[in-house]
Tab-separated table of C-alpha atoms in Angstrom:
chain	number	residue	atom	x	y	z
A	555	MET	CA	0.000	0.000	0.000
A	556	LEU	CA	2.873	2.380	0.812
A	557	ILE	CA	4.601	1.797	-2.533
A	558	VAL	CA	1.331	2.179	-4.458
A	559	TYR	CA	0.669	5.457	-2.605
A	560	LEU	CA	4.159	6.793	-3.351
A	561	LEU	CA	4.037	5.901	-7.046
A	562	THR	CA	0.529	7.253	-7.633
A	563	VAL	CA	0.500	10.341	-5.383
A	564	GLY	CA	3.196	10.757	-2.746
A	565	ALA	CA	6.416	10.748	-4.786
A	566	THR	CA	4.980	12.254	-7.981
A	567	PHE	CA	5.458	15.858	-9.085
A	568	THR	CA	2.124	16.883	-7.541
A	569	GLY	CA	2.835	15.049	-4.293
A	570	ILE	CA	6.140	16.850	-3.839
A	571	VAL	CA	4.948	20.316	-4.872
A	572	GLU	CA	1.676	20.418	-2.900
A	573	PRO	CA	2.463	21.172	0.812
A	574	PRO	CA	-0.461	19.163	2.347
A	575	LEU	CA	0.431	16.036	0.358
A	576	ARG	CA	4.128	16.511	1.088
A	577	LEU	CA	3.434	16.740	4.843
A	578	LEU	CA	1.218	13.639	4.728
A	579	THR	CA	3.896	11.678	2.849
A	580	THR	CA	6.587	12.757	5.309
A	581	LEU	CA	4.475	11.612	8.261
A	582	ILE	CA	3.685	8.258	6.619
A	583	LEU	CA	7.347	7.650	5.760
A	584	GLY	CA	8.367	8.642	9.295
A	585	VAL	CA	6.059	6.005	10.782
A	586	CYS	CA	7.342	3.408	8.305
A	587	VAL	CA	10.973	4.198	9.165
A	588	LEU	CA	10.213	3.705	12.874
A	589	LEU	CA	8.501	0.367	12.149
A	590	TRP	CA	11.465	-0.683	9.997
A	591	LEU	CA	14.051	0.209	12.655
A	592	THR	CA	12.133	-1.269	15.606
A	593	GLY	CA	11.369	-4.460	13.687
A	594	ARG	CA	14.966	-5.365	12.915
A	595	ARG	CA	15.433	-7.141	16.286
A	596	GLY	CA	19.195	-7.285	16.266
A	597	GLN	CA	19.548	-8.353	12.638
A	598	VAL	CA	22.910	-7.686	11.008
A	599	TRP	CA	22.885	-4.602	8.782
A	600	SER	CA	23.174	-5.452	5.114
A	601	VAL	CA	25.688	-3.523	3.041
A	602	PRO	CA	24.104	-2.271	-0.201
A	603	PRO	CA	26.102	-2.845	-3.410
A	604	LEU	CA	26.497	0.890	-4.022
A	605	ALA	CA	27.626	1.801	-0.493
A	606	GLY	CA	31.076	2.926	-1.644
A	607	VAL	CA	29.626	4.969	-4.487
A	608	ILE	CA	27.242	6.735	-2.101
A	609	LEU	CA	30.289	8.014	-0.215
A	610	VAL	CA	31.604	9.541	-3.462
A	611	TRP	CA	28.216	11.184	-4.065
A	612	ILE	CA	28.278	12.600	-0.509
A	613	ALA	CA	31.769	13.982	-1.154
A	614	ALA	CA	30.570	15.599	-4.405
A	615	VAL	CA	27.575	17.221	-2.702
A	616	ALA	CA	29.663	18.388	0.279
A	617	LEU	CA	32.287	19.920	-2.013
A	618	SER	CA	29.628	21.719	-4.053
A	619	LEU	CA	28.071	23.071	-0.844
A	620	ILE	CA	31.410	24.389	0.437
A	621	GLY	CA	32.124	26.002	-2.919
A	622	ASN	CA	28.689	27.654	-3.152
A	623	LEU	CA	27.790	28.810	0.344
A	624	ASP	CA	25.781	31.691	-1.113
A	625	SER	CA	23.340	29.085	-2.466
A	626	ALA	CA	23.387	26.982	0.718
A	627	ARG	CA	19.636	27.177	1.366
A	628	ARG	CA	18.731	25.952	-2.110
A	629	ILE	CA	21.421	23.247	-1.996
A	630	LEU	CA	20.214	21.977	1.390
A	631	ILE	CA	16.695	21.586	-0.020
A	632	GLY	CA	18.231	19.347	-2.686
A	633	VAL	CA	20.201	17.488	0.004
A	634	TRP	CA	16.966	16.776	1.880
A	635	PHE	CA	15.255	15.198	-1.132
A	636	ALA	CA	18.377	13.320	-2.284
A	637	GLY	CA	18.847	12.025	1.257
A	638	ALA	CA	15.205	10.945	1.503
A	639	TYR	CA	15.390	8.956	-1.736
A	640	THR	CA	18.765	7.448	-0.819
A	641	GLY	CA	17.398	6.450	2.577
A	642	ALA	CA	14.323	4.862	0.994
A	643	TRP	CA	16.571	2.914	-1.391
A	644	PHE	CA	18.738	1.726	1.526
A	645	ALA	CA	15.668	0.658	3.551
A	646	LEU	CA	14.239	-1.287	0.593
A	647	HIS	CA	17.571	-3.041	0.049
A	648	ASP	CA	17.768	-3.955	3.737
A	649	LEU	CA	14.197	-5.296	3.754
A	650	LEU	CA	14.963	-7.457	0.718
A	651	ALA	CA	18.306	-8.664	2.066
A	652	THR	CA	16.829	-9.657	5.428
A	653	GLY	CA	13.856	-11.418	3.844
A	654	ARG	CA	11.204	-9.137	5.329
A	655	LEU	CA	10.147	-8.061	1.855
A	656	ARG	CA	9.977	-10.160	-1.305
A	657	ARG	CA	10.843	-8.955	-4.763
A	658	ALA	CA	7.482	-10.278	-5.915
A	659	ASP	CA	5.808	-7.831	-3.506
A	660	LEU	CA	7.637	-4.910	-5.119
A	661	ILE	CA	6.659	-6.110	-8.593
A	662	ASN	CA	3.018	-6.504	-7.544
A	663	ALA	CA	3.005	-2.986	-6.080
A	664	LEU	CA	4.527	-1.599	-9.273
A	665	LEU	CA	1.925	-3.359	-11.433
A	666	ILE	CA	-0.972	-2.190	-9.247
A	667	ALA	CA	0.304	1.400	-9.244
A	668	GLY	CA	0.967	1.211	-12.978
A	669	GLY	CA	-2.593	0.044	-13.576
A	670	LEU	CA	-4.083	2.900	-11.539
A	671	ILE	CA	-1.855	5.445	-13.292
A	672	ALA	CA	-2.745	3.993	-16.701
A	673	ILE	CA	-6.453	4.339	-15.911
A	674	SER	CA	-5.889	7.977	-14.931
A	675	GLY	CA	-4.044	8.523	-18.217
A	676	TYR	CA	-6.915	7.113	-20.265
A	677	VAL	CA	-9.477	9.127	-18.272
A	678	GLU	CA	-7.506	12.316	-18.913
A	679	PHE	CA	-7.159	11.539	-22.614
A	680	ILE	CA	-10.860	10.739	-23.102
A	681	VAL	CA	-12.189	13.664	-21.034
A	682	VAL	CA	-9.933	16.252	-22.678
A	683	TYR	CA	-10.550	14.821	-26.152
A	684	PHE	CA	-14.322	15.064	-25.843
A	685	GLN	CA	-14.193	18.483	-24.183
A	686	ARG	CA	-11.823	20.079	-26.698
A	687	ALA	CA	-12.193	17.682	-29.629
A	688	ASP	CA	-8.412	17.767	-29.771
A	689	PHE	CA	-5.572	15.328	-29.142
A	690	VAL	CA	-3.688	15.676	-25.861
A	691	ARG	CA	-0.617	13.792	-24.679
A	692	PRO	CA	-1.842	12.180	-21.416
A	693	GLY	CA	0.191	12.501	-18.229
A	694	GLY	CA	-2.331	11.052	-15.781
A	695	LEU	CA	-1.398	11.071	-12.118
A	696	MET	CA	2.255	11.478	-13.090
A	697	GLY	CA	1.472	14.977	-14.376
A	698	ASN	CA	3.737	14.706	-17.408
A	699	PRO	CA	3.588	12.498	-20.541
A	700	ASN	CA	7.300	11.678	-20.363
A	701	SER	CA	7.063	10.699	-16.684
A	702	LEU	CA	4.044	8.514	-17.471
A	703	ALA	CA	5.978	6.864	-20.307
A	704	ALA	CA	8.951	6.253	-18.006
A	705	LEU	CA	6.777	4.364	-15.504
A	706	LEU	CA	5.095	2.339	-18.264
A	707	VAL	CA	8.498	1.357	-19.680
A	708	ILE	CA	9.336	-0.143	-16.268
A	709	ALA	CA	5.949	-1.803	-15.683
A	710	ILE	CA	5.433	-3.413	-19.103
A	711	PRO	CA	8.343	-5.920	-18.862
A	712	PHE	CA	7.031	-7.167	-15.509
A	713	ALA	CA	3.539	-7.513	-16.984
A	714	LEU	CA	4.983	-9.523	-19.867
A	715	SER	CA	6.824	-11.805	-17.452
A	716	ARG	CA	3.561	-12.415	-15.585
A	717	ILE	CA	1.894	-13.495	-18.830
A	718	ALA	CA	4.531	-16.198	-19.208
A	719	ALA	CA	4.376	-17.306	-15.563
A	720	ALA	CA	0.659	-16.969	-14.760
A	721	ARG	CA	-2.191	-19.304	-15.610
A	722	SER	CA	-5.721	-19.037	-17.041
A	723	VAL	CA	-7.577	-15.877	-15.955
A	724	LEU	CA	-4.551	-13.990	-14.609
A	725	ARG	CA	-2.719	-14.576	-17.882
A	726	VAL	CA	-5.609	-12.980	-19.801
A	727	VAL	CA	-5.738	-10.059	-17.357
A	728	MET	CA	-2.003	-9.391	-17.693
A	729	ALA	CA	-2.238	-9.649	-21.482
A	730	ILE	CA	-4.959	-6.968	-21.497
A	731	TYR	CA	-2.864	-4.919	-19.041
A	732	THR	CA	0.166	-5.121	-21.354
A	733	LEU	CA	-1.746	-4.149	-24.492
A	734	ALA	CA	-3.444	-1.241	-22.696
A	735	ALA	CA	-0.111	-0.032	-21.307
A	736	LEU	CA	1.541	-0.245	-24.738
A	737	ALA	CA	-1.328	1.689	-26.316
A	738	LEU	CA	-1.103	4.380	-23.631
A	739	LEU	CA	2.660	4.543	-24.116
A	740	GLY	CA	1.952	5.233	-27.780
A	741	LEU	CA	-0.511	8.005	-26.883
A	742	THR	CA	2.098	9.778	-24.729
A	743	PHE	CA	4.162	10.377	-27.881
A	744	SER	CA	7.210	10.239	-25.633
A	745	ARG	CA	10.173	9.602	-27.936
A	746	GLY	CA	12.308	8.513	-24.998
A	747	GLY	CA	9.561	6.123	-23.879
A	748	TRP	CA	9.243	4.606	-27.356
A	749	LEU	CA	12.975	4.042	-27.592
A	750	GLY	CA	13.042	2.770	-24.012
A	751	ILE	CA	10.467	0.028	-24.654
A	752	LEU	CA	12.204	-1.172	-27.839
A	753	PRO	CA	14.683	-3.513	-26.058
A	754	THR	CA	11.802	-5.120	-24.151
A	755	LEU	CA	9.803	-5.711	-27.323
A	756	THR	CA	12.857	-7.050	-29.154
A	757	TYR	CA	13.695	-9.518	-26.379
A	758	THR	CA	10.046	-10.575	-26.071
A	759	ALA	CA	9.889	-11.204	-29.823
A	760	TYR	CA	13.040	-13.337	-29.577
A	761	LEU	CA	11.571	-15.428	-26.731
A	762	ALA	CA	8.311	-15.805	-28.667
A	763	TYR	CA	10.295	-17.001	-31.689
A	764	LEU	CA	12.070	-19.667	-29.611
A	765	TRP	CA	8.750	-20.827	-28.159
A	766	LEU	CA	7.035	-20.922	-31.572
A	767	ARG	CA	9.897	-22.898	-33.087
A	768	ARG	CA	9.316	-25.625	-30.498
A	769	THR	CA	5.513	-25.646	-30.662
A	770	TRP	CA	4.665	-24.607	-34.252
A	771	GLY	CA	3.851	-28.130	-35.369
A	772	ARG	CA	1.111	-28.481	-32.729
A	773	PHE	CA	-0.927	-25.504	-33.972
A	774	SER	CA	-3.905	-25.671	-36.305
A	775	LEU	CA	-3.962	-23.684	-39.526
A	776	LEU	CA	-6.250	-21.049	-37.983
A	777	VAL	CA	-3.900	-20.506	-35.030
A	778	ARG	CA	-0.910	-20.274	-37.366
A	779	LEU	CA	-2.648	-17.627	-39.454
A	780	ALA	CA	-3.538	-15.704	-36.280
A	781	VAL	CA	0.099	-15.801	-35.107
A	782	ILE	CA	1.395	-14.641	-38.495
A	783	GLY	CA	-1.208	-11.865	-38.616
A	784	SER	CA	-0.288	-10.695	-35.103
A	785	GLY	CA	3.393	-10.631	-36.046
A	786	LEU	CA	2.743	-8.599	-39.180
A	787	LEU	CA	0.498	-6.185	-37.262
A	788	GLY	CA	3.197	-5.726	-34.612
A	789	ALA	CA	5.838	-5.074	-37.281
A	790	LEU	CA	3.522	-2.542	-38.955
A	791	VAL	CA	2.947	-0.705	-35.659
A	792	ILE	CA	6.701	-0.529	-35.001
A	793	ALA	CA	7.384	0.716	-38.540
A	794	VAL	CA	4.708	3.436	-38.294
A	795	SER	CA	6.010	4.439	-34.857
A	796	ALA	CA	9.524	4.749	-36.279
A	797	LEU	CA	8.257	7.009	-39.084
A	798	VAL	CA	6.315	9.166	-36.601
A	799	LEU	CA	9.398	9.330	-34.371
A	800	ILE	CA	11.606	10.508	-37.225
A	801	ASP	CA	8.975	12.982	-38.449
A	802	SER	CA	8.563	14.487	-34.956
A	803	PHE	CA	12.056	15.982	-35.101
A	804	GLY	CA	10.824	18.266	-37.881
A	805	ASP	CA	7.870	19.467	-35.798
A	806	ALA	CA	8.513	23.037	-34.614
A	807	THR	CA	6.739	22.318	-31.312
A	808	ARG	CA	8.932	19.251	-30.616
A	809	SER	CA	12.184	20.014	-32.418
A	810	VAL	CA	15.624	19.329	-30.992
A	811	ASP	CA	16.156	23.097	-30.672
A	812	LEU	CA	13.787	23.096	-27.676
A	813	ARG	CA	16.451	21.189	-25.714
A	814	THR	CA	19.789	22.237	-27.167
A	815	TRP	CA	19.737	25.647	-25.461
A	816	ILE	CA	19.236	23.859	-22.132
A	817	TYR	CA	22.182	21.563	-22.891
A	818	ALA	CA	24.298	24.598	-23.832
A	819	THR	CA	23.408	26.277	-20.530
A	820	ALA	CA	24.489	23.168	-18.607
A	821	VAL	CA	27.824	23.234	-20.425
A	822	ARG	CA	28.246	26.927	-19.539
A	823	ALA	CA	27.454	26.254	-15.872
A	824	PHE	CA	29.989	23.406	-15.792
A	825	ALA	CA	32.657	25.518	-17.506
A	826	ALA	CA	32.123	28.287	-14.942
A	827	GLN	CA	32.715	25.941	-11.962
A	828	PRO	CA	34.138	22.615	-13.216
A	829	ILE	CA	35.434	21.402	-9.838
A	830	THR	CA	32.544	22.071	-7.461
A	831	GLY	CA	29.663	22.691	-9.854
A	832	SER	CA	27.008	25.253	-8.971
A	833	GLY	CA	25.456	23.094	-6.236
A	834	LEU	CA	22.702	20.522	-5.877
A	835	PHE	CA	19.245	21.745	-6.986
A	836	THR	CA	20.604	24.975	-8.496
A	837	PHE	CA	20.299	24.312	-12.234
A	838	GLY	CA	16.916	26.020	-12.498
A	839	ALA	CA	18.381	29.228	-11.077
A	840	ASP	CA	21.383	29.000	-13.422
A	841	LEU	CA	19.101	28.476	-16.419
A	842	ALA	CA	17.134	31.624	-15.544
A	843	ARG	CA	20.332	33.598	-14.889
A	844	TYR	CA	22.014	32.667	-18.163
A	845	ASN	CA	18.845	33.193	-20.212
A	846	SER	CA	17.200	36.198	-18.569
A	847	MET	CA	17.326	38.415	-21.673
A	848	PRO	CA	15.277	37.411	-23.553
A	849	PHE	CA	13.373	35.292	-21.054
A	850	TYR	CA	13.129	31.569	-21.812
A	851	GLU	CA	10.843	28.866	-20.423
A	852	PRO	CA	11.965	27.794	-16.914
A	853	HIS	CA	13.188	24.250	-16.282
A	854	ASN	CA	14.644	22.755	-13.119
A	855	HIS	CA	16.835	20.133	-14.793
A	856	ALA	CA	19.033	19.841	-17.865
A	857	HIS	CA	17.003	17.059	-19.554
A	858	ASN	CA	20.262	15.074	-19.665
A	859	ALA	CA	21.645	13.211	-16.651
A	860	VAL	CA	25.336	13.658	-17.513
A	861	LEU	CA	25.056	17.389	-18.248
A	862	HIS	CA	22.860	17.970	-15.211
A	863	VAL	CA	25.325	16.294	-12.825
A	864	ALA	CA	28.228	18.149	-14.483
A	865	ALA	CA	26.497	21.518	-14.012
A	866	GLU	CA	25.490	20.976	-10.388
A	867	LEU	CA	28.255	18.748	-8.946
A	868	GLY	CA	31.214	19.250	-11.259
A	869	VAL	CA	33.971	16.722	-11.922
A	870	VAL	CA	33.527	14.818	-8.652
A	871	GLY	CA	29.841	14.369	-9.429
A	872	LEU	CA	30.710	12.999	-12.875
A	873	ILE	CA	33.095	10.505	-11.239
A	874	ALA	CA	30.286	9.398	-8.909
A	875	LEU	CA	27.890	9.059	-11.847
A	876	ALA	CA	30.423	7.003	-13.825
A	877	LEU	CA	31.052	4.683	-10.857
A	878	THR	CA	27.292	4.262	-10.351
A	879	ALA	CA	26.816	3.344	-14.004
């Protein structure tokens, strides 16, 4: 229930920006942390695989804070959120390592939350379409089409794995879930989401090929025709998606130019302070400062992980990012 709440409301853009929701989430997480700590009963602490890397990240953040004391308040806000997410990751790892939480529970929570978010995306799309008679890229509870696509890219592979492992009714339910999620991913028109799901679809097609090669002789003619038709339809959808993806780069409202000026600003911020960076959570202020005349659209991140870390945490942050990868 906690994970479903965080994915659908608590840890989304709206949940972090709205003060009442943020307070509620903090209180809920505080209670959960107390239950986690009091329930350990002398168990040995598990060392997460990225423990050493976290120390490098801490060093990068500390160095950026020392080098940018004038932005200390903004940086400390970033430290709070980064610390909260790091702590949540550590607690989840400890719960898994000590056997108090199963991986299957996490997958179930992700699928449930993904289903609720997908429903919200379809509701938004249908309501807006009939009100305006116009197409809208749905964001649902995530508040942003790209964020919605990112969650679907993570949920769809788990749904596919459940189709292979489940039986009877549940298999049908997960098949419908997968098709609905793929269709919604298409409606988001998120180019990153489309590219992100491609490895999953490729691997799934390969597994399906291996399975069909073993079982093809058992199928009737009708089933064989249905399989061939499904394969051709899937190939057609992928081909059309590829054409739409390529064509979108020529769309003035979605051209690459809408991002390149943000990338250039990140490079300028890094060049200005390559060792310490400008400080955690400061990129939005730098973007406004470097592009104040004429005024550009505000953004709080560089839309590129490497450039964002370089701008805010400098060389040490890039070392931490490389070690994490």
